Short mmCIF file of C-alpha atoms and ligand atoms in Angstrom, two decimals:
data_model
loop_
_atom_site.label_atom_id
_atom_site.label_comp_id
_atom_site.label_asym_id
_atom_site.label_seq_id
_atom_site.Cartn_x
_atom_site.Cartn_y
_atom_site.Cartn_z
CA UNK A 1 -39.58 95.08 -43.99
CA UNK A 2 -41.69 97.93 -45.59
CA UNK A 3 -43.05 98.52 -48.94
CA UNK A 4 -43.50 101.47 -50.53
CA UNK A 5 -44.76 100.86 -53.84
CA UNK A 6 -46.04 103.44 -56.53
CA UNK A 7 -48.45 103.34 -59.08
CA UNK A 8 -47.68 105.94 -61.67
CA UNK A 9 -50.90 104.87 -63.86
CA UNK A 10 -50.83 107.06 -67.15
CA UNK A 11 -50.19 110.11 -65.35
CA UNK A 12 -46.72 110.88 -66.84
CA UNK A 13 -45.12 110.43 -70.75
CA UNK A 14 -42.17 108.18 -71.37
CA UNK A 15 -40.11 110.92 -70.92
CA UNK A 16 -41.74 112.18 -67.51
CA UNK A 17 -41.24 108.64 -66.32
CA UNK A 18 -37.64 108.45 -66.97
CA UNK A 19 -36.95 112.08 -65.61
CA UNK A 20 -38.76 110.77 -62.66
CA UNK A 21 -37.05 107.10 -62.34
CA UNK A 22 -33.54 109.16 -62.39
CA UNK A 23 -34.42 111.86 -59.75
CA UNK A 24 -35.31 108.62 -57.35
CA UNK A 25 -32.41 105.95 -58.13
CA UNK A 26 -30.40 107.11 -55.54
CA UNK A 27 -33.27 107.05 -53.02
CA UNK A 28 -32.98 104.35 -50.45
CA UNK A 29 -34.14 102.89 -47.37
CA UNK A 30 -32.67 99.66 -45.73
CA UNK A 31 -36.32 98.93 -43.82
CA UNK A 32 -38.33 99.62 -47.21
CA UNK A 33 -39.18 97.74 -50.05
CA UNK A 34 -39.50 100.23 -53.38
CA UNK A 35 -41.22 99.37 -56.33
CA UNK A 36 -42.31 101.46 -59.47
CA UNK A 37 -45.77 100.43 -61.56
CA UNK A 38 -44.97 102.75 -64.59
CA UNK A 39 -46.95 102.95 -67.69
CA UNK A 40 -46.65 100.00 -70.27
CA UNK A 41 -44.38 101.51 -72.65
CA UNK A 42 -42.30 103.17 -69.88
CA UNK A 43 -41.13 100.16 -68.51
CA UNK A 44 -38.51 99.32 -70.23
CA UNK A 45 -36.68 102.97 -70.46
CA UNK A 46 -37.17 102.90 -66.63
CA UNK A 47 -35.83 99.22 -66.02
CA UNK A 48 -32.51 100.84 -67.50
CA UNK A 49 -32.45 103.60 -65.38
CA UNK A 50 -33.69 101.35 -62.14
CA UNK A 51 -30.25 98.66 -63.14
CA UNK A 52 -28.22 100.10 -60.23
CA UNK A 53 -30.71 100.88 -58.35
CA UNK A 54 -32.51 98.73 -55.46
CA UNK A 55 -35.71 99.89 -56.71
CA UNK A 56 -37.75 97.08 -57.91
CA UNK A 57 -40.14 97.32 -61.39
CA UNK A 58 -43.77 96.42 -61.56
CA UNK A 59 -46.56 96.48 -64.26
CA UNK A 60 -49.43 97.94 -63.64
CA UNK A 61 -52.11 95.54 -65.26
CA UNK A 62 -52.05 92.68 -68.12
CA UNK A 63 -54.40 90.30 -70.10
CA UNK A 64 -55.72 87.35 -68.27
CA UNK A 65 -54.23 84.57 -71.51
CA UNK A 66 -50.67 83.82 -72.00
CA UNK A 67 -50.33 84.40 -75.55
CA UNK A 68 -52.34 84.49 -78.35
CA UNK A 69 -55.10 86.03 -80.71
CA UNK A 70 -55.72 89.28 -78.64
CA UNK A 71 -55.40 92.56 -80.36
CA UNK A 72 -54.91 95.42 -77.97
CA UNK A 73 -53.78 93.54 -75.52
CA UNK A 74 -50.54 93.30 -73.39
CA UNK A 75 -49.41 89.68 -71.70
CA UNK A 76 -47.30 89.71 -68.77
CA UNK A 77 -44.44 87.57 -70.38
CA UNK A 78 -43.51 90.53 -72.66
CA UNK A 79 -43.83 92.97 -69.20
CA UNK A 80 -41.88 89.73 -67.98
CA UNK A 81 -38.94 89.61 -70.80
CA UNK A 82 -38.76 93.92 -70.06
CA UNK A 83 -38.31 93.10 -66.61
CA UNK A 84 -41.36 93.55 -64.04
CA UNK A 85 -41.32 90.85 -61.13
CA UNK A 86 -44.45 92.26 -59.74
CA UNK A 87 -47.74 92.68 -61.20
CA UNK A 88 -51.24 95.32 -59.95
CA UNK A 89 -53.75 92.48 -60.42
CA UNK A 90 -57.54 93.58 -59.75
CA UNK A 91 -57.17 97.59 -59.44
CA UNK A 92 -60.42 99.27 -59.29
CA UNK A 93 -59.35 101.13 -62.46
CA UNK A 94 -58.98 97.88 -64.62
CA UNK A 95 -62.51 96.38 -62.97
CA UNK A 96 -64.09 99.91 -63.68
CA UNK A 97 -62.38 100.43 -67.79
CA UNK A 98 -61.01 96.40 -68.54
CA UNK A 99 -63.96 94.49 -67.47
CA UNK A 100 -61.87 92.57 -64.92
CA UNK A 101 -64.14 90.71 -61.95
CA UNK A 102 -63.99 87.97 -59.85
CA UNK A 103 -63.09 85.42 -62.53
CA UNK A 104 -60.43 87.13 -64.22
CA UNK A 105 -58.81 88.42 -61.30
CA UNK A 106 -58.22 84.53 -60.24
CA UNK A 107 -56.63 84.05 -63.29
CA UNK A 108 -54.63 86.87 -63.21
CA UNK A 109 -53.45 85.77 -60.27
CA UNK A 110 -52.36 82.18 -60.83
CA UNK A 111 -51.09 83.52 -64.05
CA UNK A 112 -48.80 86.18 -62.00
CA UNK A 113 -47.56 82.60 -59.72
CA UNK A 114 -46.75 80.47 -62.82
CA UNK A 115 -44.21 83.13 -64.32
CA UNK A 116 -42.52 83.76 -61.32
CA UNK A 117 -43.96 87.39 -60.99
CA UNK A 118 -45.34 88.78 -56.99
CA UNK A 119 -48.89 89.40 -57.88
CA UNK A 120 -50.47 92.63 -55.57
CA UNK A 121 -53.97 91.99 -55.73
CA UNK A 122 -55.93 95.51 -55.03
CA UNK A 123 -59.60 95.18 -53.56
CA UNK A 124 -61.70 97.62 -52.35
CA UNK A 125 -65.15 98.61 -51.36
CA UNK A 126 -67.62 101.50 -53.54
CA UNK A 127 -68.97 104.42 -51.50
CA UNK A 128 -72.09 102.98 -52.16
CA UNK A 129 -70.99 99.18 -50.50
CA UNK A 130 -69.74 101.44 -47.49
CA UNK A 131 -72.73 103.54 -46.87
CA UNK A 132 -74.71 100.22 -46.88
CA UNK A 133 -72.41 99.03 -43.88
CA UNK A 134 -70.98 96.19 -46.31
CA UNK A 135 -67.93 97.22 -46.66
CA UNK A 136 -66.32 94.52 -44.34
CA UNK A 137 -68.07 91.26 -46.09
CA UNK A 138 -67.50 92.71 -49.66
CA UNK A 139 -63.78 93.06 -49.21
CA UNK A 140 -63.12 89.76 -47.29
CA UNK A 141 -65.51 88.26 -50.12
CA UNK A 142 -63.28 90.04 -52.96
CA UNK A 143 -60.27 89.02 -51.33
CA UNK A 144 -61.50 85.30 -51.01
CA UNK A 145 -62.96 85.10 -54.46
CA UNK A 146 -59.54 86.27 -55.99
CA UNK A 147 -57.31 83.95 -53.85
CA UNK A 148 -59.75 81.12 -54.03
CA UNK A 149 -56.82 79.01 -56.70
CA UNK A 150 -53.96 80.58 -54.48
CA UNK A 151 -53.17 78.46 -50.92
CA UNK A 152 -49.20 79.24 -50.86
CA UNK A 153 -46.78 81.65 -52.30
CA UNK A 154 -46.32 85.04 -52.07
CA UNK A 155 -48.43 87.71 -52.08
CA UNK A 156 -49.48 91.44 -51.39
CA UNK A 157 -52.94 92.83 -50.93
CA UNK A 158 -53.46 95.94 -51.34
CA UNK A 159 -56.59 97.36 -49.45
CA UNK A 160 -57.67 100.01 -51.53
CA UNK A 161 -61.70 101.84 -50.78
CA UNK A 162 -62.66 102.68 -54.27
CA UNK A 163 -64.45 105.87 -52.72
CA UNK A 164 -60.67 107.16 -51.48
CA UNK A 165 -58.97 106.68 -54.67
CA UNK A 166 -57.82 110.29 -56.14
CA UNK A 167 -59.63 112.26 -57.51
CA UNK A 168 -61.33 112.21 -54.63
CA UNK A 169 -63.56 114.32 -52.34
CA UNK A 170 -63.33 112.55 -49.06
CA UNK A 171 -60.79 112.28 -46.69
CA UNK A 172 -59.49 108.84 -45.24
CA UNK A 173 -59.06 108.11 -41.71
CA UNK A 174 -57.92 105.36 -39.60
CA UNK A 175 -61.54 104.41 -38.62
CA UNK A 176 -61.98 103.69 -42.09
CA UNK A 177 -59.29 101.71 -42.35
CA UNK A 178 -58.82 99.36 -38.89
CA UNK A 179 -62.17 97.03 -39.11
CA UNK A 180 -61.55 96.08 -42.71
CA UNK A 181 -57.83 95.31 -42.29
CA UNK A 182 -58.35 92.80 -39.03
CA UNK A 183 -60.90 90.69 -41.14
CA UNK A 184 -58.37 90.57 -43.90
CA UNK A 185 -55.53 89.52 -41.82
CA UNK A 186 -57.67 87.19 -40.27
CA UNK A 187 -58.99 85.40 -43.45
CA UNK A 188 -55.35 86.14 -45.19
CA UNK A 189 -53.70 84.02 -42.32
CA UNK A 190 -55.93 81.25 -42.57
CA UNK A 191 -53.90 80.32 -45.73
CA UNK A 192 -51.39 79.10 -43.77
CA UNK A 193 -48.79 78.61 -46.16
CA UNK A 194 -49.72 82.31 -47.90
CA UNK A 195 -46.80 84.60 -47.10
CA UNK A 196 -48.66 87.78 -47.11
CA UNK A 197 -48.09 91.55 -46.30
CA UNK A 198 -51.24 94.02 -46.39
CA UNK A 199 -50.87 97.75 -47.72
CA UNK A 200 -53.07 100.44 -48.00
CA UNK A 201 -53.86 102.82 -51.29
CA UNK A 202 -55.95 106.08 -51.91
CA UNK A 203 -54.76 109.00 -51.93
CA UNK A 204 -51.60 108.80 -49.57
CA UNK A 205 -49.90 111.57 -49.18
CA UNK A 206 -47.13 112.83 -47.01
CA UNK A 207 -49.50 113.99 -44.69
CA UNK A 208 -51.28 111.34 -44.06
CA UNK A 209 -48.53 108.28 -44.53
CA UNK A 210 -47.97 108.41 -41.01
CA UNK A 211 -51.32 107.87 -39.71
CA UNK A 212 -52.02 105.28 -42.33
CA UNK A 213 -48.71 102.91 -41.00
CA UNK A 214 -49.65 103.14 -37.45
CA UNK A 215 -53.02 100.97 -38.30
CA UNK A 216 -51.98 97.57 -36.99
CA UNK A 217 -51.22 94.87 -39.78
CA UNK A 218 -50.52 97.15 -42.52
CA UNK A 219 -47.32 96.84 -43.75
CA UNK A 220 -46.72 99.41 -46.61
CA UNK A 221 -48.67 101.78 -49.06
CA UNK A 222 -49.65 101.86 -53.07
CA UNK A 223 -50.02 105.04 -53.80
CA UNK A 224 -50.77 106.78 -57.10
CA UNK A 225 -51.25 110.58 -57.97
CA UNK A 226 -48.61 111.39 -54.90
CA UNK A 227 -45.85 109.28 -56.24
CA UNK A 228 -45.29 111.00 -59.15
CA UNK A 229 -44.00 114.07 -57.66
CA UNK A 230 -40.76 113.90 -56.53
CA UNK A 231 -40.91 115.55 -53.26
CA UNK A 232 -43.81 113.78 -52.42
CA UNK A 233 -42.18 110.39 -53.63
CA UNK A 234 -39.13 111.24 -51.01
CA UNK A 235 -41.34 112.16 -48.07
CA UNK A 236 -43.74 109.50 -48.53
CA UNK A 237 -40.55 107.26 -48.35
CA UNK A 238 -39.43 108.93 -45.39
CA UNK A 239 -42.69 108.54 -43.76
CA UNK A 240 -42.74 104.81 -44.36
CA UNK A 241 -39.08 104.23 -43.14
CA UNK A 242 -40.01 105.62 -39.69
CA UNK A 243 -42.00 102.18 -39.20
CA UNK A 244 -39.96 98.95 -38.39
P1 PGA B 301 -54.06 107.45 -55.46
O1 PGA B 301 -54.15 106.03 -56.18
O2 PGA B 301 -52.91 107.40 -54.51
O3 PGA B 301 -53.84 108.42 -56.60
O4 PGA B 301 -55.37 107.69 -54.78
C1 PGA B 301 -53.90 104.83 -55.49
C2 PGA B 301 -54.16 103.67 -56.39
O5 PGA B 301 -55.13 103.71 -57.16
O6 PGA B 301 -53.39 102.69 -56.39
#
């Protein structure tokens, strides 16, 4: 199986996110996994357009408590009552504006586990960690520091360079990609009762989908900006399909 899953961030209204969730229903692939991440309050309006669909529903971020004092916050068993079964957990977006690190990312994560929800834990490396030559160690160290409570279960992880997340000036290519991916899939199957799939996100595109499945052990893409466009959204998904 393939995953294609999209992170729609707070790029479109309610309304743009239902127009959206309709135009895509129908699509489907038998080898790919889809999943939306829409905005908070779009989720629900887009479950009910998703119900006869085989497109599954994400969220794309939550608080790190259960329940509770926390004004401004939003806790995955309301995003778990409106119907998300997957969960972003550690985007660069939410480290960068939310404060999330190491610590809270772990909780996130065995939060995600006790309610029954597939956690897709994003790391990724800063331009600056890559021009250093660090980018290998930081993300098998982000990876490890996040999974450190986490031994079995399912999960995704989402390699994602911070430095290739739109808007962005640089261009990704596979040499970017490969090195990092083996040392995850090394330390990932060292869990040995982790069922895992990696995927890669920033800035996929339909021109670039194809060259980003071919890298060995990556099993599906998160993409953002792109997926919001329709016939991006239905190339991208092409693109993805042509990998068994
Ligand atoms: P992008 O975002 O595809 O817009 O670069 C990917 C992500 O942040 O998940």
């Amino acid at each position: 199986m393939k995953y294609f899953f999209s992170n729609w961030k707070n790029y479109l209204s309610v309304e743009e996110s239902l127009k959206m969730a309709e135009n895509i229903a129908g699509l489907s692939k038998d080898n790919v996994r889809q999943v939306l991440f829409p905005s908070h309050l779009s989720v629900l309006s887009v479950k009910d357009m998703l119900s006869k669909s085989e497109i599954g529903l994400g969220c794309k971020g939550f608080f790190e408590e259960k329940k509770g004092p926390y004004t401004g916050q939003v806790v995955l068993s309301d995003l778990v009552e409106y119907g998300c079964r997957y969960a972003l957990v550690g985007h660069s977006e939410v480290r960068k504006y939310n404060q999330d690190n190491d610590e809270t990312v772990s909780k996130k994560l065995s939060l995600a586990f006790d309610m029954g929800v597939v956690p897709v834990l994003c790391v990724g490396e800063s331009y600056s960690v890559r021009e250093g030559g660090d980018a290998v160690d930081f993300v098998v160290s982000q990876t490890e520091k996040a999974l450190k409570n986490i031994n079995s279960g399912r999960v995704f992880v989402a390699y994602e360079p911070v430095w290739a997340i739109q808007p962005t000036s640089f261009d990704v290519g596979k040499d970017d990609i490969e090195d990092i991916v083996v040392e995850m899939y090394k330390f990932l199957s060292g869990k040995k009762d982790l069922e895992f799939d990696i995927l890669y996100g920033g800035s996929v595109n339909s021109n670039n989908v194809d060259m980003i499945m071919s890298v060995e052990y990556i099993n599906g893409v998160l993409v953002g900006s792109a997926s919001t466009k329709y016939s991006e959204y239905a190339s991208i998904l092409e693109g993805v399909s042509k990998y068994l």
